[in-house]
């Protein structure tokens, strides 16, 4: 008989870092603030902390518009702050999970900046680009998840539209491209190497496209 995996009966506590605890007095929660509350969380019987996105982001969608999957947004602190947090979590017998956003990036991510620069850019196919219909209307009638937001935005520079199932500032990645899959898996390996114990995958059900 094998031991029950920890996650089967674990108490997972989600933290939205921006509002949880502010260690430096700037009015915004941060990683050091979370670290300062670890004893309290351990006393509650928490087995794992799940952090909403802490990645570099213009924050158009509360961090779910990622501009660097391997960077910590300065508003939350530094790499040293993250290392101190994960060490403190593990010292108390807890685990740390990060919110991973595989469906889309920020339009400020270097991958998308390259992708929209020209139709021939090597990263063009890292996102979903389509021609308009003959009458000039969007490639199809898809709507984004946010009410009243179409799922396609036309880019005048290259005369094509890109898909975004959320905000226009959140272009969808093209997981049909093996290079995208490999690059995104590399981001997971990066955080696992940093000591992260696992991930919550945001809207992973949407990464397959029928467009």
CSV table of C-alpha atoms in Angstrom, one decimal:
chain,number,residue,atom,x,y,z
A,1,UNK,CA,0.0,0.0,0.0
A,2,UNK,CA,1.5,3.3,-1.0
A,3,UNK,CA,1.2,6.6,0.9
A,4,UNK,CA,-1.5,9.0,-0.2
A,5,UNK,CA,0.0,11.8,-2.4
A,6,UNK,CA,0.2,15.0,-0.4
A,7,UNK,CA,-2.1,16.9,-2.8
A,8,UNK,CA,-5.0,14.4,-2.4
A,9,UNK,CA,-5.9,15.7,1.1
A,10,UNK,CA,-3.9,19.0,1.1
A,11,UNK,CA,-5.2,22.3,2.4
A,12,UNK,CA,-4.2,24.7,-0.4
A,13,UNK,CA,-4.4,28.4,0.5
A,14,UNK,CA,-4.7,30.8,-2.4
A,15,UNK,CA,-3.0,34.2,-2.0
A,16,UNK,CA,-3.5,37.2,-4.2
A,17,UNK,CA,-0.1,38.8,-3.4
A,18,UNK,CA,-1.1,42.4,-4.2
A,19,UNK,CA,-3.6,42.5,-1.3
A,20,UNK,CA,-2.3,40.0,1.2
A,21,UNK,CA,0.5,41.7,3.1
A,22,UNK,CA,2.6,44.8,2.5
A,23,UNK,CA,6.1,44.6,4.0
A,24,UNK,CA,7.6,47.9,2.7
A,25,UNK,CA,4.7,50.2,3.3
A,26,UNK,CA,4.0,51.2,-0.3
A,27,UNK,CA,0.4,50.1,-0.1
A,28,UNK,CA,0.8,47.1,-2.3
A,29,UNK,CA,1.2,43.5,-1.0
A,30,UNK,CA,4.5,41.8,-1.8
A,31,UNK,CA,6.5,38.6,-1.4
A,32,UNK,CA,8.2,39.8,1.8
A,33,UNK,CA,4.8,40.4,3.2
A,34,UNK,CA,3.8,36.8,2.5
A,35,UNK,CA,7.0,35.6,4.1
A,36,UNK,CA,6.2,37.5,7.3
A,37,UNK,CA,2.9,35.6,7.6
A,38,UNK,CA,4.2,32.1,7.1
A,39,UNK,CA,4.1,31.1,10.8
A,40,UNK,CA,0.4,32.2,10.9
A,41,UNK,CA,-0.3,30.2,7.7
A,42,UNK,CA,1.4,27.1,9.1
A,43,UNK,CA,-0.6,27.4,12.3
A,44,UNK,CA,-3.8,27.3,10.2
A,45,UNK,CA,-2.7,23.9,8.9
A,46,UNK,CA,-2.0,25.1,5.4
A,47,UNK,CA,-0.1,22.5,3.3
A,48,UNK,CA,0.5,24.5,0.2
A,49,UNK,CA,0.4,28.2,-0.9
A,50,UNK,CA,-1.0,29.0,-4.3
A,51,UNK,CA,0.2,32.4,-5.5
A,52,UNK,CA,-1.8,34.3,-8.1
A,53,UNK,CA,0.6,35.6,-10.8
A,54,UNK,CA,3.7,37.3,-9.6
A,55,UNK,CA,5.3,37.5,-13.1
A,56,UNK,CA,6.4,40.7,-14.8
A,57,UNK,CA,3.2,42.3,-16.2
A,58,UNK,CA,1.7,45.6,-17.2
A,59,UNK,CA,-1.3,44.5,-15.0
A,60,UNK,CA,-4.0,45.1,-17.5
A,61,UNK,CA,-5.6,41.9,-16.1
A,62,UNK,CA,-4.2,41.7,-12.6
A,63,UNK,CA,-1.1,39.9,-13.6
A,64,UNK,CA,-2.7,37.4,-16.0
A,65,UNK,CA,-1.1,39.3,-18.8
A,66,UNK,CA,2.4,38.1,-18.5
A,67,UNK,CA,5.3,40.0,-20.1
A,68,UNK,CA,8.0,37.7,-18.7
A,69,UNK,CA,7.3,34.2,-17.5
A,70,UNK,CA,10.6,33.9,-15.8
A,71,UNK,CA,10.6,37.4,-14.1
A,72,UNK,CA,9.1,38.7,-10.9
A,73,UNK,CA,7.3,42.0,-11.2
A,74,UNK,CA,9.2,44.6,-9.2
A,75,UNK,CA,5.9,45.6,-7.5
A,76,UNK,CA,6.1,42.3,-5.6
A,77,UNK,CA,9.9,42.3,-4.9
A,78,UNK,CA,13.1,40.7,-6.1
A,79,UNK,CA,14.5,37.3,-6.8
A,80,UNK,CA,16.0,37.4,-3.3
A,81,UNK,CA,12.6,38.0,-1.9
A,82,UNK,CA,11.3,35.0,-3.8
A,83,UNK,CA,14.1,32.8,-2.6
A,84,UNK,CA,13.5,33.8,1.0
A,85,UNK,CA,9.8,33.0,0.6
A,86,UNK,CA,10.3,29.6,-0.9
A,87,UNK,CA,12.9,28.7,1.8
A,88,UNK,CA,10.5,29.8,4.5
A,89,UNK,CA,7.7,27.8,3.0
A,90,UNK,CA,9.8,24.7,2.9
A,91,UNK,CA,11.2,25.2,6.3
A,92,UNK,CA,7.7,25.0,7.7
A,93,UNK,CA,6.9,21.8,5.8
A,94,UNK,CA,4.6,23.6,3.2
A,95,UNK,CA,4.8,23.7,-0.5
A,96,UNK,CA,4.6,26.6,-3.0
A,97,UNK,CA,2.5,26.6,-6.2
A,98,UNK,CA,2.6,29.3,-8.9
A,99,UNK,CA,-0.3,30.4,-11.2
A,100,UNK,CA,1.0,29.6,-14.7
A,101,UNK,CA,-0.8,31.3,-17.6
A,102,UNK,CA,-0.3,29.2,-20.8
A,103,UNK,CA,-3.1,30.4,-23.0
A,104,UNK,CA,-1.9,33.9,-23.6
A,105,UNK,CA,0.8,36.4,-22.9
A,106,UNK,CA,0.8,40.2,-22.6
A,107,UNK,CA,1.0,42.2,-25.8
A,108,UNK,CA,4.2,43.6,-24.3
A,109,UNK,CA,5.9,40.2,-24.1
A,110,UNK,CA,9.0,40.2,-26.4
A,111,UNK,CA,7.6,37.2,-28.2
A,112,UNK,CA,4.5,39.1,-29.3
A,113,UNK,CA,6.5,42.3,-30.0
A,114,UNK,CA,8.5,40.2,-32.5
A,115,UNK,CA,5.4,38.4,-33.8
A,116,UNK,CA,3.5,41.5,-34.7
A,117,UNK,CA,6.6,43.2,-36.3
A,118,UNK,CA,6.1,41.5,-39.7
A,119,UNK,CA,4.5,38.5,-41.3
A,120,UNK,CA,7.9,37.0,-41.9
A,121,UNK,CA,9.2,37.2,-38.4
A,122,UNK,CA,10.3,33.8,-37.0
A,123,UNK,CA,7.9,34.3,-34.1
A,124,UNK,CA,4.9,35.2,-36.3
A,125,UNK,CA,3.5,31.7,-35.8
A,126,UNK,CA,3.9,31.8,-32.1
A,127,UNK,CA,0.5,33.6,-32.0
A,128,UNK,CA,-2.7,33.1,-33.9
A,129,UNK,CA,-2.9,35.5,-36.9
A,130,UNK,CA,-5.6,35.4,-39.6
A,131,UNK,CA,-6.6,37.4,-42.6
A,132,UNK,CA,-9.9,39.3,-42.5
A,133,UNK,CA,-12.9,37.9,-44.5
A,134,UNK,CA,-13.4,39.2,-48.0
A,135,UNK,CA,-15.8,41.9,-46.8
A,136,UNK,CA,-13.2,43.1,-44.2
A,137,UNK,CA,-15.0,41.6,-41.2
A,138,UNK,CA,-13.0,39.6,-38.6
A,139,UNK,CA,-11.8,36.1,-39.4
A,140,UNK,CA,-14.8,34.6,-37.6
A,141,UNK,CA,-17.5,35.6,-35.2
A,142,UNK,CA,-15.8,34.5,-32.0
A,143,UNK,CA,-16.2,36.7,-28.9
A,144,UNK,CA,-13.7,37.1,-26.0
A,145,UNK,CA,-14.6,36.0,-22.5
A,146,UNK,CA,-15.2,39.6,-21.4
A,147,UNK,CA,-18.6,40.8,-22.5
A,148,UNK,CA,-18.6,43.0,-25.5
A,149,UNK,CA,-15.0,42.3,-26.4
A,150,UNK,CA,-14.4,40.7,-29.8
A,151,UNK,CA,-11.9,37.9,-30.0
A,152,UNK,CA,-9.9,39.4,-32.9
A,153,UNK,CA,-8.0,42.7,-33.1
A,154,UNK,CA,-6.8,44.0,-36.4
A,155,UNK,CA,-3.2,45.0,-36.7
A,156,UNK,CA,-2.8,47.8,-39.3
A,157,UNK,CA,1.0,47.3,-39.7
A,158,UNK,CA,0.7,43.8,-41.0
A,159,UNK,CA,-3.0,43.8,-42.1
A,160,UNK,CA,-4.0,40.7,-40.2
A,161,UNK,CA,-5.9,40.1,-37.0
A,162,UNK,CA,-4.6,38.3,-33.9
A,163,UNK,CA,-6.7,36.1,-31.6
A,164,UNK,CA,-7.3,37.0,-28.0
A,165,UNK,CA,-9.9,35.1,-25.9
A,166,UNK,CA,-9.5,37.7,-23.2
A,167,UNK,CA,-8.4,41.3,-23.5
A,168,UNK,CA,-6.8,42.7,-26.7
A,169,UNK,CA,-3.7,43.1,-24.6
A,170,UNK,CA,-3.6,39.3,-24.0
A,171,UNK,CA,-2.9,37.7,-27.4
A,172,UNK,CA,-3.3,34.0,-27.5
A,173,UNK,CA,-0.3,31.8,-27.9
A,174,UNK,CA,-0.3,29.2,-30.7
A,175,UNK,CA,0.3,25.9,-29.0
A,176,UNK,CA,0.1,24.1,-32.3
A,177,UNK,CA,3.6,25.4,-32.9
A,178,UNK,CA,6.1,23.0,-31.2
A,179,UNK,CA,8.5,25.9,-30.5
A,180,UNK,CA,5.8,27.6,-28.3
A,181,UNK,CA,5.2,24.3,-26.4
A,182,UNK,CA,8.9,23.9,-25.8
A,183,UNK,CA,9.4,27.5,-24.7
A,184,UNK,CA,6.5,27.3,-22.3
A,185,UNK,CA,7.7,24.0,-20.9
A,186,UNK,CA,11.1,25.8,-20.3
A,187,UNK,CA,9.3,28.3,-18.2
A,188,UNK,CA,8.0,25.5,-16.0
A,189,UNK,CA,11.5,24.0,-15.7
A,190,UNK,CA,12.9,27.4,-14.7
A,191,UNK,CA,10.6,27.7,-11.7
A,192,UNK,CA,10.9,24.0,-10.7
A,193,UNK,CA,14.7,24.6,-10.7
A,194,UNK,CA,14.1,27.6,-8.4
A,195,UNK,CA,12.3,25.2,-5.9
A,196,UNK,CA,8.7,25.6,-6.8
A,197,UNK,CA,6.6,22.5,-6.0
A,198,UNK,CA,3.9,22.8,-8.7
A,199,UNK,CA,1.6,24.9,-10.7
A,200,UNK,CA,-2.1,25.9,-11.2
A,201,UNK,CA,-2.6,26.1,-14.9
A,202,UNK,CA,-4.9,29.0,-15.8
A,203,UNK,CA,-7.6,28.3,-18.5
A,204,UNK,CA,-5.5,25.4,-19.8
A,205,UNK,CA,-8.6,24.1,-21.5
A,206,UNK,CA,-8.4,27.0,-24.1
A,207,UNK,CA,-4.9,26.4,-25.5
A,208,UNK,CA,-6.3,24.2,-28.3
A,209,UNK,CA,-7.6,26.5,-31.1
A,210,UNK,CA,-10.1,25.8,-33.8
A,211,UNK,CA,-9.5,29.1,-35.6
